mmCIF file of C-alpha atoms in Angstrom:
data_model
loop_
_atom_site.group_PDB
_atom_site.id
_atom_site.type_symbol
_atom_site.label_atom_id
_atom_site.label_comp_id
_atom_site.label_asym_id
_atom_site.label_seq_id
_atom_site.Cartn_x
_atom_site.Cartn_y
_atom_site.Cartn_z
ATOM 1 C CA VAL A 1 32.234 -49.521 -71.560
ATOM 2 C CA LYS A 2 30.551 -50.181 -68.432
ATOM 3 C CA MET A 3 27.896 -47.570 -69.516
ATOM 4 C CA ASP A 4 26.720 -50.192 -70.991
ATOM 5 C CA GLU A 5 25.469 -51.947 -68.047
ATOM 6 C CA VAL A 6 23.980 -48.725 -66.697
ATOM 7 C CA TRP A 7 21.948 -46.847 -69.654
ATOM 8 C CA THR A 8 19.291 -47.838 -71.874
ATOM 9 C CA HIS A 9 20.111 -48.726 -75.202
ATOM 10 C CA GLN A 10 16.834 -46.690 -77.114
ATOM 11 C CA GLU A 11 16.187 -44.043 -80.071
ATOM 12 C CA TYR A 12 15.213 -41.954 -77.513
ATOM 13 C CA VAL A 13 18.575 -41.305 -74.393
ATOM 14 C CA THR A 14 19.537 -38.426 -74.576
ATOM 15 C CA CYS A 15 23.272 -37.175 -72.899
ATOM 16 C CA ILE A 16 24.450 -32.975 -72.668
ATOM 17 C CA HIS A 17 28.054 -33.200 -70.659
ATOM 18 C CA PRO A 18 29.312 -29.381 -69.612
ATOM 19 C CA GLY A 19 29.972 -27.456 -72.536
ATOM 20 C CA TRP A 20 28.827 -30.229 -75.715
ATOM 21 C CA THR A 21 25.647 -30.197 -77.619
ATOM 22 C CA ILE A 22 23.159 -33.360 -76.711
ATOM 23 C CA ARG A 23 24.553 -36.104 -78.320
ATOM 24 C CA SER A 24 21.094 -38.470 -78.898
ATOM 25 C CA GLY A 25 20.365 -42.481 -79.398
ATOM 26 C CA TRP A 26 21.977 -44.790 -77.704
ATOM 27 C CA PRO A 27 25.475 -44.727 -80.144
ATOM 28 C CA ALA A 28 26.241 -41.346 -80.101
ATOM 29 C CA VAL A 29 25.150 -41.090 -76.437
ATOM 30 C CA ARG A 30 27.930 -44.542 -75.919
ATOM 31 C CA ASP A 31 30.625 -42.340 -78.028
ATOM 32 C CA SER A 32 30.232 -39.876 -76.023
ATOM 33 C CA TRP A 33 30.908 -41.564 -73.204
ATOM 34 C CA VAL A 34 34.168 -43.430 -74.808
ATOM 35 C CA LEU A 35 35.769 -40.896 -76.130
ATOM 36 C CA ILE A 36 35.562 -38.790 -72.164
ATOM 37 C CA PHE A 37 37.143 -42.245 -71.064
ATOM 38 C CA ASN A 38 40.078 -42.443 -73.545
ATOM 39 C CA ASN A 39 40.983 -38.943 -73.481
ATOM 40 C CA THR A 40 41.551 -38.882 -69.810
ATOM 41 C CA PHE A 41 44.154 -40.502 -68.241
ATOM 42 C CA SER A 42 42.655 -40.849 -64.604
ATOM 43 C CA MET A 43 39.115 -39.877 -62.951
ATOM 44 C CA LYS A 44 37.428 -39.528 -60.087
ATOM 45 C CA PHE A 45 34.563 -38.429 -58.471
ATOM 46 C CA GLU A 46 32.602 -37.929 -55.455
ATOM 47 C CA LEU A 47 28.825 -37.158 -55.080
ATOM 48 C CA SER A 48 26.532 -35.018 -52.765
ATOM 49 C CA ASP A 49 24.147 -32.887 -52.659
ATOM 50 C CA ILE A 50 22.305 -35.217 -53.998
ATOM 51 C CA MET A 51 18.259 -35.173 -54.386
ATOM 52 C CA VAL A 52 16.585 -38.641 -55.786
ATOM 53 C CA GLN A 53 12.208 -38.747 -56.617
ATOM 54 C CA VAL A 54 10.490 -41.578 -58.489
ATOM 55 C CA ALA A 55 7.235 -41.192 -59.640
ATOM 56 C CA GLY A 56 6.178 -44.723 -60.759
ATOM 57 C CA ASP A 57 8.784 -46.541 -63.538
ATOM 58 C CA MET A 58 10.570 -42.807 -63.689
ATOM 59 C CA ALA A 59 12.941 -41.849 -61.193
ATOM 60 C CA TRP A 60 14.903 -39.183 -61.338
ATOM 61 C CA VAL A 61 18.289 -38.364 -59.430
ATOM 62 C CA ILE A 62 20.167 -34.435 -59.172
ATOM 63 C CA CYS A 63 23.477 -34.138 -57.159
ATOM 64 C CA VAL A 64 26.443 -32.473 -57.708
ATOM 65 C CA GLU A 65 29.507 -34.381 -58.879
ATOM 66 C CA ASN A 66 32.889 -33.974 -57.956
ATOM 67 C CA LEU A 67 34.945 -34.538 -60.292
ATOM 68 C CA VAL A 68 39.476 -34.491 -59.840
ATOM 69 C CA THR A 69 40.771 -35.903 -63.384
ATOM 70 C CA GLN A 70 44.409 -36.056 -65.222
ATOM 71 C CA GLN A 71 44.715 -36.060 -68.584
ATOM 72 C CA ALA A 72 48.318 -34.398 -68.583
ATOM 73 C CA GLU A 73 50.034 -33.293 -66.165
ATOM 74 C CA GLU A 74 48.290 -31.844 -63.780
ATOM 75 C CA PRO A 75 45.280 -33.101 -62.253
ATOM 76 C CA GLN A 76 41.892 -31.424 -62.828
ATOM 77 C CA GLN A 77 39.098 -31.117 -60.017
ATOM 78 C CA ALA A 78 35.871 -29.190 -61.662
ATOM 79 C CA LYS A 79 32.021 -29.598 -59.456
ATOM 80 C CA ILE A 80 29.107 -30.649 -62.437
ATOM 81 C CA LEU A 81 25.383 -31.124 -61.608
ATOM 82 C CA ALA A 82 24.300 -33.453 -62.986
ATOM 83 C CA THR A 83 20.656 -34.990 -63.343
ATOM 84 C CA ASN A 84 19.858 -38.611 -64.821
ATOM 85 C CA LEU A 85 16.837 -39.532 -65.521
ATOM 86 C CA TYR A 86 16.201 -42.970 -64.872
ATOM 87 C CA GLU A 87 13.222 -45.965 -66.879
ATOM 88 C CA LEU A 88 12.317 -48.877 -64.411
ATOM 89 C CA ILE A 89 12.940 -51.736 -67.223
ATOM 90 C CA GLY A 90 11.610 -55.269 -66.225
ATOM 91 C CA ASP A 91 13.347 -54.507 -62.161
ATOM 92 C CA GLU A 92 16.106 -52.153 -63.417
ATOM 93 C CA TRP A 93 17.061 -48.425 -62.982
ATOM 94 C CA LEU A 94 18.535 -48.528 -66.715
ATOM 95 C CA MET A 95 19.699 -44.401 -67.017
ATOM 96 C CA ILE A 96 17.679 -42.760 -70.125
ATOM 97 C CA HIS A 97 19.376 -39.658 -69.494
ATOM 98 C CA HIS A 98 22.558 -36.878 -68.196
ATOM 99 C CA HIS A 99 22.828 -32.989 -68.382
ATOM 100 C CA GLY A 100 25.845 -31.786 -66.381
ATOM 101 C CA SER A 101 27.024 -28.236 -66.113
ATOM 102 C CA PRO A 102 30.087 -26.918 -64.636
ATOM 103 C CA VAL A 103 29.400 -25.139 -61.178
ATOM 104 C CA MET A 104 31.283 -21.936 -61.591
ATOM 105 C CA GLY A 105 33.279 -20.349 -58.858
#
């Protein structure tokens, strides 16, 4: 899973997908992404409204994920307001938190 490369594999990582309860710890976070990718035939997204802030060894990105997914016959479109937190570990920025909320309307 490509998510293995962008997340730190620590117990303090957290992930909240739209409509889901919080997933805590790398195994639970990874399993949530595996479940999503295994149950989605195709997924394409473009980011918009991107805001980035860096403070020391922490960074956060707030953006809108414009998703087009296909699980059955008809493609589904959604806008997700996402907050991603990153920690500088060595020379790599690795994700420690993702929170996605649906944009209604």
